[in-house]
PDB file of C-alpha atoms in Angstrom:
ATOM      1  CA  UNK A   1       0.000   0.000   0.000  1.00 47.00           C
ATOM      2  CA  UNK A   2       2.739   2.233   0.958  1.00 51.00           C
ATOM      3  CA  UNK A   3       5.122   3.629  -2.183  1.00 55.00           C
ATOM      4  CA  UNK A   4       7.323   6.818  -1.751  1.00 55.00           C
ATOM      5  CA  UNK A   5       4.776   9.045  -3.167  1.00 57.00           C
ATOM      6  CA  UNK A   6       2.807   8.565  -0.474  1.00 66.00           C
ATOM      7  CA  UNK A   7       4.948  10.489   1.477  1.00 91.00           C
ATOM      8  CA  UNK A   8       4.735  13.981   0.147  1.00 95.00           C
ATOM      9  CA  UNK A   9       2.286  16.796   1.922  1.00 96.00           C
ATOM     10  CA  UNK A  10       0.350  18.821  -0.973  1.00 94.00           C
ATOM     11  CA  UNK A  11       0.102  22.197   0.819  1.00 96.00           C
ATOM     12  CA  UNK A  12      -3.967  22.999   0.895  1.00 97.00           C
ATOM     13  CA  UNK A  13      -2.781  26.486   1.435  1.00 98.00           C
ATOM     14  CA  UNK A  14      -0.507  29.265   2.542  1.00 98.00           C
ATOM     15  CA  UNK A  15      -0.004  31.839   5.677  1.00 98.00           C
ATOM     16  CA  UNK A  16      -0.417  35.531   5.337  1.00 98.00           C
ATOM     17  CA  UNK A  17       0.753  36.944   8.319  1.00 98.00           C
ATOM     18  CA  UNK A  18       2.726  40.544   9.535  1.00 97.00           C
ATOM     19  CA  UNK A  19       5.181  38.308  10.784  1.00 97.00           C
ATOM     20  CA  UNK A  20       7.643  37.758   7.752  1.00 96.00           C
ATOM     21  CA  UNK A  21      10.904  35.789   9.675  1.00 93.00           C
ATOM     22  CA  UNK A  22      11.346  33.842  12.203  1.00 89.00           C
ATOM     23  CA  UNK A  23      13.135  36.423  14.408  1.00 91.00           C
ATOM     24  CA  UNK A  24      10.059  38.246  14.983  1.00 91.00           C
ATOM     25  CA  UNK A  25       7.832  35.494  15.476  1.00 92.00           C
ATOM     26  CA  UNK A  26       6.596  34.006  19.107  1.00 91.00           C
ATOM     27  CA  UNK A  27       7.813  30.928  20.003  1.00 88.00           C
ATOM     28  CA  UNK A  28       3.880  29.717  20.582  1.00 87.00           C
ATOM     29  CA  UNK A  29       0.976  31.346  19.483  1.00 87.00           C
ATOM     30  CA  UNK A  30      -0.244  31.910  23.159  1.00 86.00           C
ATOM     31  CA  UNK A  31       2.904  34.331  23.660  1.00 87.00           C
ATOM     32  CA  UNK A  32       1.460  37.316  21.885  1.00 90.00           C
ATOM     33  CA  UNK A  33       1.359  36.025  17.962  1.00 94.00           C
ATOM     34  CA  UNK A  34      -0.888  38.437  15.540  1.00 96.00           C
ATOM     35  CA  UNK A  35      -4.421  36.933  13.779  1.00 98.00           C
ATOM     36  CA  UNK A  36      -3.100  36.243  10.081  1.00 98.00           C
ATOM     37  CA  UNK A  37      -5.177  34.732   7.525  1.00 98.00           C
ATOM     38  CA  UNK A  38      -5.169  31.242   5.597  1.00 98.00           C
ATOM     39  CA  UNK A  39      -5.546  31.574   2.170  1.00 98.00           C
ATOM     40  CA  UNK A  40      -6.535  27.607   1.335  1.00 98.00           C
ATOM     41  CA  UNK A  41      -6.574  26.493  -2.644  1.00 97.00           C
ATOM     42  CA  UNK A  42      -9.491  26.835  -3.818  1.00 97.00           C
ATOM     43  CA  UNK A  43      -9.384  23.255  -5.287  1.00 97.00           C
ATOM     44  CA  UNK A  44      -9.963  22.483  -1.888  1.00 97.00           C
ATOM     45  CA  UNK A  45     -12.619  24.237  -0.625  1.00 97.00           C
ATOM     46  CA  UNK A  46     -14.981  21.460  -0.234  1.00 97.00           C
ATOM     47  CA  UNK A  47     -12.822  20.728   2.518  1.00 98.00           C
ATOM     48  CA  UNK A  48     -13.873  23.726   4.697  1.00 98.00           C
ATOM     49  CA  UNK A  49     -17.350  23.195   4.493  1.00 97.00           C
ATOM     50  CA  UNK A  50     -18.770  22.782   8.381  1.00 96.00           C
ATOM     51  CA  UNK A  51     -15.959  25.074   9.694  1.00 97.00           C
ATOM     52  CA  UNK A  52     -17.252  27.984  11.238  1.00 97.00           C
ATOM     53  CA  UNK A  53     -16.319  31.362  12.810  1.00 98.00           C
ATOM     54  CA  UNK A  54     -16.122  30.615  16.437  1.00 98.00           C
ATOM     55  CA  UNK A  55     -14.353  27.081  16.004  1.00 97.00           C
ATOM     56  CA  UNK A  56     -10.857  25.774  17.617  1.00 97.00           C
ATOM     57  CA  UNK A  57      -9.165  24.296  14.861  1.00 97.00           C
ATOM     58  CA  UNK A  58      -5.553  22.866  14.841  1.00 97.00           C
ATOM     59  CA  UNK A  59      -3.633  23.879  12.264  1.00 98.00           C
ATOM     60  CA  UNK A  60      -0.747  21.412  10.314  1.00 98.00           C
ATOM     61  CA  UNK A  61       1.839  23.735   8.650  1.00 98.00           C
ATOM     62  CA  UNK A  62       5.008  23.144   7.122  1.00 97.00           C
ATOM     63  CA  UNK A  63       8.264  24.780   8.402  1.00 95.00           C
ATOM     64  CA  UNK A  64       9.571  25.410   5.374  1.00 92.00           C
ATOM     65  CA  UNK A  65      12.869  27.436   6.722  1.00 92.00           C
ATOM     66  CA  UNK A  66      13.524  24.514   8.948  1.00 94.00           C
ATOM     67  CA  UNK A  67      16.779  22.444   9.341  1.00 95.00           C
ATOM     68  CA  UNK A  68      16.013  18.513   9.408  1.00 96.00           C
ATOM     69  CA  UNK A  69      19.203  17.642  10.596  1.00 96.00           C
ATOM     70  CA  UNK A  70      18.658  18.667  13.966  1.00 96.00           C
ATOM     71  CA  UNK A  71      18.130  16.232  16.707  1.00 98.00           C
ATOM     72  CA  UNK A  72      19.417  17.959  19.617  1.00 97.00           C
ATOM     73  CA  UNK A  73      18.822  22.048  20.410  1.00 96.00           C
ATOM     74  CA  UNK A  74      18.743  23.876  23.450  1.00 94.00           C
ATOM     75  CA  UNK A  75      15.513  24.759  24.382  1.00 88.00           C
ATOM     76  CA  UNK A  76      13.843  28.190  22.982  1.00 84.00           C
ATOM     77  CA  UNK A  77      17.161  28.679  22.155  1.00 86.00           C
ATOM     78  CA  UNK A  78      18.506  29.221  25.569  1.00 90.00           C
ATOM     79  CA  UNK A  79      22.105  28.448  25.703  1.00 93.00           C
ATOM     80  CA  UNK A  80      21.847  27.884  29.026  1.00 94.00           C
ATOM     81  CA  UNK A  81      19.558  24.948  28.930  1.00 92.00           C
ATOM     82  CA  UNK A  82      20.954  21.814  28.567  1.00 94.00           C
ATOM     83  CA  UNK A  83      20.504  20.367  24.901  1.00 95.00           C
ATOM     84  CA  UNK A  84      17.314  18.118  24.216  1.00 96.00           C
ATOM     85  CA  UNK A  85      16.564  15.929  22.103  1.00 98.00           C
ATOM     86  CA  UNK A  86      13.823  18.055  19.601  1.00 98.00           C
ATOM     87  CA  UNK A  87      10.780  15.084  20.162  1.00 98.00           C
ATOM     88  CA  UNK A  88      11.080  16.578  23.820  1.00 97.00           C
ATOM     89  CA  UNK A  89      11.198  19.776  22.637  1.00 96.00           C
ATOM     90  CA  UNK A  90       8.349  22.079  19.968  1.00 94.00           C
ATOM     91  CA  UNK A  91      11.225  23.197  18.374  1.00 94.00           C
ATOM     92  CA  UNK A  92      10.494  24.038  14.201  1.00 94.00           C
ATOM     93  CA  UNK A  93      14.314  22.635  13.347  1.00 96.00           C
ATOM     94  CA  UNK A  94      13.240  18.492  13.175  1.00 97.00           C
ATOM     95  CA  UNK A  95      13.611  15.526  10.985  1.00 97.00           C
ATOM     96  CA  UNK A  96       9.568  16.247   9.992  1.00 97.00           C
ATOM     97  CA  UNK A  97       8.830  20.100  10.359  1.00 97.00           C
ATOM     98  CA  UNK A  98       5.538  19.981  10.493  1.00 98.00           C
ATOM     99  CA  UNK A  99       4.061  22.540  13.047  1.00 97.00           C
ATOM    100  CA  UNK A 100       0.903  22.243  15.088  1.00 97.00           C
ATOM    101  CA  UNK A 101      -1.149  25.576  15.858  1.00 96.00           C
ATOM    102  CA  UNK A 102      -4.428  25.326  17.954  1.00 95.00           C
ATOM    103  CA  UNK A 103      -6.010  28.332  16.419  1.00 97.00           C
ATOM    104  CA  UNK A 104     -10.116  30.264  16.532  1.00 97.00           C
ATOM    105  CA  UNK A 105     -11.189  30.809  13.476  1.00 98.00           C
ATOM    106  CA  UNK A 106     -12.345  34.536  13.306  1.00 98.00           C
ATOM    107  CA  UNK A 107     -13.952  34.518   9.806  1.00 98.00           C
ATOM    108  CA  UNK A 108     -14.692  32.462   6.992  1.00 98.00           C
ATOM    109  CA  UNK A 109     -14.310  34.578   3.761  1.00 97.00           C
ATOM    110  CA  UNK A 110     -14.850  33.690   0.087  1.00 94.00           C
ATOM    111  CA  UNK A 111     -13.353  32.060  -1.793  1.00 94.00           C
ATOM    112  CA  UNK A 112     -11.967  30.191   0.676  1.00 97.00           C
ATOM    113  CA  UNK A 113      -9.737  31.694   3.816  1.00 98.00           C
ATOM    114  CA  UNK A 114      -9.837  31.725   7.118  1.00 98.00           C
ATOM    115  CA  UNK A 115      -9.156  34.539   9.766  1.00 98.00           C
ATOM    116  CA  UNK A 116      -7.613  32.663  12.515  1.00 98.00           C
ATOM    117  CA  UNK A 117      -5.294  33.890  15.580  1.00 97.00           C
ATOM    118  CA  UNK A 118      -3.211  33.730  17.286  1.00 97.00           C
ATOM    119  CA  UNK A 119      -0.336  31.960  14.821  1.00 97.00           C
ATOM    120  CA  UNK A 120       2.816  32.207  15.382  1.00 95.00           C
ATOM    121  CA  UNK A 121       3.618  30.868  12.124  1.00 96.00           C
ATOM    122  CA  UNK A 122       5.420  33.582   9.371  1.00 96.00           C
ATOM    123  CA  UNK A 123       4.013  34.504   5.927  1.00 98.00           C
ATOM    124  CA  UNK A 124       4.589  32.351   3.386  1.00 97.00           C
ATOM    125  CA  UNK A 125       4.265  29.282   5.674  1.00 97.00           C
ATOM    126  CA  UNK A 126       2.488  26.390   3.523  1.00 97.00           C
ATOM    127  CA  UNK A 127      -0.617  24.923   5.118  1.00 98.00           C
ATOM    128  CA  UNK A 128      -0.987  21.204   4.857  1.00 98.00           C
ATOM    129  CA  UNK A 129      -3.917  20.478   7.179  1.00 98.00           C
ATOM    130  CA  UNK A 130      -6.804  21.684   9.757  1.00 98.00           C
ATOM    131  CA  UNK A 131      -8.428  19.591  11.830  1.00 97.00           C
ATOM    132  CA  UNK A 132     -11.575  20.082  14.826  1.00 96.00           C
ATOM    133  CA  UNK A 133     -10.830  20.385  18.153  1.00 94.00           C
ATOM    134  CA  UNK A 134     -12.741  17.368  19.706  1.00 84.00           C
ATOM    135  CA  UNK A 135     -11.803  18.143  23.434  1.00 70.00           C
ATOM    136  CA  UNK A 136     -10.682  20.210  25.878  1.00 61.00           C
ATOM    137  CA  UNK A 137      -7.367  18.770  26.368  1.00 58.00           C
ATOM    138  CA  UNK A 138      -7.662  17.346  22.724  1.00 58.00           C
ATOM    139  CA  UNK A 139      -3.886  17.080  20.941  1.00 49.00           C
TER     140      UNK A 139
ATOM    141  CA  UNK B   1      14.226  27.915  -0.128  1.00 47.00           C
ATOM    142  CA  UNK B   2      11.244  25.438  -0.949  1.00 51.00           C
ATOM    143  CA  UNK B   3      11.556  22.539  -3.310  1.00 55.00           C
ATOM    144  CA  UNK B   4       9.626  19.817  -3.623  1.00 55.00           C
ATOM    145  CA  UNK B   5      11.920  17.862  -1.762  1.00 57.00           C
ATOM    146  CA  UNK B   6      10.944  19.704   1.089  1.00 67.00           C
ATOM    147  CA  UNK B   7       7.717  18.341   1.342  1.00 91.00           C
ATOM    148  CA  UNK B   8       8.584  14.454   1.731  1.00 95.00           C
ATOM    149  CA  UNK B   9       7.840  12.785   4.852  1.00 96.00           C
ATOM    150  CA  UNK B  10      10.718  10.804   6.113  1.00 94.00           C
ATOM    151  CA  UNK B  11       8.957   8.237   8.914  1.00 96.00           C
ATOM    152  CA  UNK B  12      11.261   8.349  11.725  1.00 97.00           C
ATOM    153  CA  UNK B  13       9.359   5.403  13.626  1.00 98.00           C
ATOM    154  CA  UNK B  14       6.883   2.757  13.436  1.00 98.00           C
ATOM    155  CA  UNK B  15       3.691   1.555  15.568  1.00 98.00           C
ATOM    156  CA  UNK B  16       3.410  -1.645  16.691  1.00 98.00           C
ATOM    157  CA  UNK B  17      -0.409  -2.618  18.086  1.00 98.00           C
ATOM    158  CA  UNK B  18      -2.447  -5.705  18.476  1.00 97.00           C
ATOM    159  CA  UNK B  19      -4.628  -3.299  16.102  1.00 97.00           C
ATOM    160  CA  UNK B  20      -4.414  -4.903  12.539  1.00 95.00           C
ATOM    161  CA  UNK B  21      -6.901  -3.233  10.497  1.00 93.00           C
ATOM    162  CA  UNK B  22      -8.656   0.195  10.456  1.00 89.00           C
ATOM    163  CA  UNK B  23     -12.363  -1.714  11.075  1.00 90.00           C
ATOM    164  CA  UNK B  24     -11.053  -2.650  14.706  1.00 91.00           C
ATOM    165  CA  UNK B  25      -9.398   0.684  15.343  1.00 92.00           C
ATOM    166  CA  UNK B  26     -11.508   3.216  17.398  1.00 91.00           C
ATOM    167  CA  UNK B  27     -11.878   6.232  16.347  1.00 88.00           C
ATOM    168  CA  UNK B  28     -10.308   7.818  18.834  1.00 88.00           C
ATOM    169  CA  UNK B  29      -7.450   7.200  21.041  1.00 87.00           C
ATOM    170  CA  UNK B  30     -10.187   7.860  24.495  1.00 87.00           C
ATOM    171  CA  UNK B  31     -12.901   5.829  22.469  1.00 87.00           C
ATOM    172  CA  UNK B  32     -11.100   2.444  24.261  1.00 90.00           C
ATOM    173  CA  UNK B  33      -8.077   2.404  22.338  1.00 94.00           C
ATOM    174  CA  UNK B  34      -5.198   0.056  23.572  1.00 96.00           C
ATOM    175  CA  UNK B  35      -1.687   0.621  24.350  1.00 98.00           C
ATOM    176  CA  UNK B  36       1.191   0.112  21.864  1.00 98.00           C
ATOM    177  CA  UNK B  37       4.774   0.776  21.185  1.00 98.00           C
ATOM    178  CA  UNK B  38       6.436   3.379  18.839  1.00 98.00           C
ATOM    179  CA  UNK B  39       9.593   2.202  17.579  1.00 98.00           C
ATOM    180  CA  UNK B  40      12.035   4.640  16.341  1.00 98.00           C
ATOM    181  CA  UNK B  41      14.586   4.308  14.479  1.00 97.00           C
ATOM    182  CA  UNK B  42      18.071   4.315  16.398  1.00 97.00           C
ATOM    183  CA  UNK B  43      19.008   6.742  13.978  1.00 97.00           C
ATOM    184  CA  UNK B  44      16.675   9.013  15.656  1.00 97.00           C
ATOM    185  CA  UNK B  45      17.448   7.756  18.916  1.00 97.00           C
ATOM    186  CA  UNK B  46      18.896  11.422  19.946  1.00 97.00           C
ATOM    187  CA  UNK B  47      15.656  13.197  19.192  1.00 98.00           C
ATOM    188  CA  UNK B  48      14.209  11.498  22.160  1.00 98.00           C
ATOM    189  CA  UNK B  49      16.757  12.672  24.734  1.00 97.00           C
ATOM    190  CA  UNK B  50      14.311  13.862  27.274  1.00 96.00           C
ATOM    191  CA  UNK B  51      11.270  12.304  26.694  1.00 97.00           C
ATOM    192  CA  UNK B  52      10.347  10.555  29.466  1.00 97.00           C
ATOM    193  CA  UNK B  53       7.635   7.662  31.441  1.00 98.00           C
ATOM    194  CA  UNK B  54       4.752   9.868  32.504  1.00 98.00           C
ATOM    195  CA  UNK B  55       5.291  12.618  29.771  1.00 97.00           C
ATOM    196  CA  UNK B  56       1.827  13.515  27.601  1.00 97.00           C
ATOM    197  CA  UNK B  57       3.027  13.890  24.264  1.00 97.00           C
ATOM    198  CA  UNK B  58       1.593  14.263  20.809  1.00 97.00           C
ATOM    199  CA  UNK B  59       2.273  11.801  17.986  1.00 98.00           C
ATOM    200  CA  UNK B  60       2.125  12.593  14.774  1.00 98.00           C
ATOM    201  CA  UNK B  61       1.645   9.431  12.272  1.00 98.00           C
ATOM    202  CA  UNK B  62       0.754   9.244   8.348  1.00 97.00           C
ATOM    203  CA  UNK B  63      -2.029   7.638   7.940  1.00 95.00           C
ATOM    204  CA  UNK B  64      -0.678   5.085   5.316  1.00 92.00           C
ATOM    205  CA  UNK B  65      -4.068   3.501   3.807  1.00 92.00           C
ATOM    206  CA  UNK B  66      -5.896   6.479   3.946  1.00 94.00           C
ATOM    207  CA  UNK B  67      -7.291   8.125   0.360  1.00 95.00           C
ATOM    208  CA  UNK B  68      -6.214  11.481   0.064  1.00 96.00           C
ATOM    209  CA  UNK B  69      -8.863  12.625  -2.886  1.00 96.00           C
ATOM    210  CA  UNK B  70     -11.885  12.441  -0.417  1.00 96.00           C
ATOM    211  CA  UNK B  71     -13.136  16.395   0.346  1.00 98.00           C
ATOM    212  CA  UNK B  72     -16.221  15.681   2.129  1.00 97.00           C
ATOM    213  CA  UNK B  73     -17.477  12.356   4.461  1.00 96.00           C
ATOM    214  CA  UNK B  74     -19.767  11.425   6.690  1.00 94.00           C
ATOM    215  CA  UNK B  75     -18.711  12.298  10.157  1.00 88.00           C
ATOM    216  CA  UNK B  76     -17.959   8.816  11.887  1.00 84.00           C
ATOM    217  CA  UNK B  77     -19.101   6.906   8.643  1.00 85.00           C
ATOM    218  CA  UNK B  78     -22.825   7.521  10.180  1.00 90.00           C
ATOM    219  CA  UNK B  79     -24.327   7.797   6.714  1.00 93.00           C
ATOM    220  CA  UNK B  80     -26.883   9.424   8.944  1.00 94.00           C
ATOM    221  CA  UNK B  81     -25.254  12.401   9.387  1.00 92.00           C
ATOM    222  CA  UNK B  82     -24.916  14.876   6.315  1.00 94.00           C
ATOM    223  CA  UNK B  83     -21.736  15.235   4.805  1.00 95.00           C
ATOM    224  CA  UNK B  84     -19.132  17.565   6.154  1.00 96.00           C
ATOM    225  CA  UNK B  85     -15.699  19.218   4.560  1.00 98.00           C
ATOM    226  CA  UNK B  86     -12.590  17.084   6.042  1.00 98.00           C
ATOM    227  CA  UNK B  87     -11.229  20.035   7.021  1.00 98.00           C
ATOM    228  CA  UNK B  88     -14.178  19.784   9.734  1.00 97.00           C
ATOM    229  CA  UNK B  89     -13.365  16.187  10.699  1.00 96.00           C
ATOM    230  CA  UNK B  90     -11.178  14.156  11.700  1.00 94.00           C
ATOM    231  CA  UNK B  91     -11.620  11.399   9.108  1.00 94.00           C
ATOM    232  CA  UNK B  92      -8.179   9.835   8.243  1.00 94.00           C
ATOM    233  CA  UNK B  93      -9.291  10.643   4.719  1.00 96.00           C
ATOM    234  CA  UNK B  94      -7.882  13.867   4.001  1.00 97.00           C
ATOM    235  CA  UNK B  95      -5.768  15.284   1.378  1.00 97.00           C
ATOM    236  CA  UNK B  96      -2.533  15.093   3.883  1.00 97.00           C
ATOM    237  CA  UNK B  97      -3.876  12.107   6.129  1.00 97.00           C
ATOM    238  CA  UNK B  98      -1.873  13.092   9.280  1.00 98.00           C
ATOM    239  CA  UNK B  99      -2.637  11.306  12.235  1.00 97.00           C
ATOM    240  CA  UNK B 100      -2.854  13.390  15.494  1.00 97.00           C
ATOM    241  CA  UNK B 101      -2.706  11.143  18.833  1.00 96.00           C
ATOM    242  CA  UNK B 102      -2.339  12.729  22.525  1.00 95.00           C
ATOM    243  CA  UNK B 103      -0.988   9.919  24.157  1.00 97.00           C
ATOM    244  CA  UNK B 104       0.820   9.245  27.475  1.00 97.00           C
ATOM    245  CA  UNK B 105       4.197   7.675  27.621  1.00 98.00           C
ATOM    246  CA  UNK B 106       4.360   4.794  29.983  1.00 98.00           C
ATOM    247  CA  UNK B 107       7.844   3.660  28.959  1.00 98.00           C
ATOM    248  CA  UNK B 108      11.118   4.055  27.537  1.00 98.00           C
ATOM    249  CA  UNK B 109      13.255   1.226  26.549  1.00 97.00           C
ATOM    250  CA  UNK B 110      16.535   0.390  24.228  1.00 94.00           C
ATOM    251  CA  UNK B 111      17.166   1.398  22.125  1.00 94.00           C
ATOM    252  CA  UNK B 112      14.191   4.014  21.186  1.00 97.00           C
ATOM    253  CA  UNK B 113      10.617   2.208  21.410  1.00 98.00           C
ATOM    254  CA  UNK B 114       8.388   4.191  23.369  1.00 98.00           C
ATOM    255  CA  UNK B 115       5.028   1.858  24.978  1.00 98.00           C
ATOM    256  CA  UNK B 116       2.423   5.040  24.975  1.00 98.00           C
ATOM    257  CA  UNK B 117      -1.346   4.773  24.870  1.00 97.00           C
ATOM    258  CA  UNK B 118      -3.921   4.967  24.317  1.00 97.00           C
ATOM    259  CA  UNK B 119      -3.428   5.080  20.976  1.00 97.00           C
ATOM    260  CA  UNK B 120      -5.957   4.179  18.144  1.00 95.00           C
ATOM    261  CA  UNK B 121      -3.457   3.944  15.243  1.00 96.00           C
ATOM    262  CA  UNK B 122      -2.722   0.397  13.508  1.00 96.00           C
ATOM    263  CA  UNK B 123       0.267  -1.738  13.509  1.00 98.00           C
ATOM    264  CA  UNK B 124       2.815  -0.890  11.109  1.00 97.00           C
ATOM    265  CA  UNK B 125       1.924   2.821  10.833  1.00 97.00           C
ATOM    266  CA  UNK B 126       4.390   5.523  10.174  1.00 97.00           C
ATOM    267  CA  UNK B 127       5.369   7.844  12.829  1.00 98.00           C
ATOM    268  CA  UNK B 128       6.845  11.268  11.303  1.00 98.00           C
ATOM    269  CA  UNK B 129       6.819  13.302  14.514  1.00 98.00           C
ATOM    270  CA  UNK B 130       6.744  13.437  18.731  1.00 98.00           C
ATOM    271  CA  UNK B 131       6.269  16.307  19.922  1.00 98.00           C
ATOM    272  CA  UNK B 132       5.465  17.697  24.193  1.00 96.00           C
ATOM    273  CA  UNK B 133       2.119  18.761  25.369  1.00 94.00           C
ATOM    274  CA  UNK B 134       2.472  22.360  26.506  1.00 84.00           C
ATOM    275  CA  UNK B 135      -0.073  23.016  28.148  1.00 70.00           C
ATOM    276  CA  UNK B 136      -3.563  21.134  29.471  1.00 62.00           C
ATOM    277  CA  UNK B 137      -5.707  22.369  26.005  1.00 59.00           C
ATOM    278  CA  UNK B 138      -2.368  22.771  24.023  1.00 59.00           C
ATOM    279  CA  UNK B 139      -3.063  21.656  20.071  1.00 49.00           C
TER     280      UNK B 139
END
């Protein structure tokens, strides 16, 4: 069932956010990240139908300016932390750079974007997924 | 800095479950899912520095026998229920069928095989990421 192809994430869509590096951007969404928008493909706006403003959502993204060599890093970046291994750590640099953003959607807008916030993510960052909150404490 | 190459998914683990097929899999991991193991690579065997028994973490899996041209479902295959955008779901039908499991870990043996649960993925998926809870309603 499995062939290498099956392996490759098709962004469904792209960031626009004021936040244009990483230098500038919160480490977590919670720590003061801007609303942005995500502009999905219209090819998939079938997709969206059932999301809603008002709705947690968790978006997929892909770090795109992310090293996948990395398997240790000090955490946030805080030479004075011992080094971690990155599966104990949210940092973007990671074999798979795939971030995870538990988002509100503020809007719904035609053709097919979403107002969301906060996101920490940067402009340009390719969107490969949303997904429903199911519960409080859902991951 | 994007390529296509950028977008490949290189599994860095493996489950291994008494779950064989998706008809026995619950739905969700909290819908009576069992326990199971995570084996990752030892080439990865760094990244997990850190991650430790008792830990909530959030695995990230690729759901291998999934069809990624399905836009709209049933919720919970209740034909019942009128159809809904994937986006609004979490069907492992998706365009990018990334699996999101909250699980606990309840041990860490040589060389790198995490036992976590409860976890509603099937043996022999892909794992492409492990990543920390934050906080209690962290995405």
């Amino acid at each position: 069932m499995s062939s290498a192809s099956d392996y490759v994430l098709h962004p469904i869509g792209v960031v626009r956010s004021r936040l244009t590096s990483r230098a500038e951007a919160p480490r977590q969404g919670a720590e003061g990240a801007p609303e942005a928008w995500v502009e999905v493909d219209p090819a998939f706006a079938g997709a969206l139908a059932g999301v809603a403003a008002g709705d947690e959502v968790i978006l997929l993204t892909w770090f795109h300016l992310s090293r996948r060599d990395v398997l240790e890093v000090h955490p946030r970046g805080d030479l004075a932390q011992p080094l971690a291994g990155v599966f104990a750590t949210r940092s973007p640099d990671r074999p798979n750079p795939i971030g995870l953003h538990r988002v509100r959607v503020l809007e719904v807008a035609a053709p097919a974007r979403l107002r969301v916030g906060p996101l920490e993510a940067i402009d340009g960052t390719p969107v490969v997924d949303v997904k429903p909150v199911l519960t409080p404490d859902d991951g």
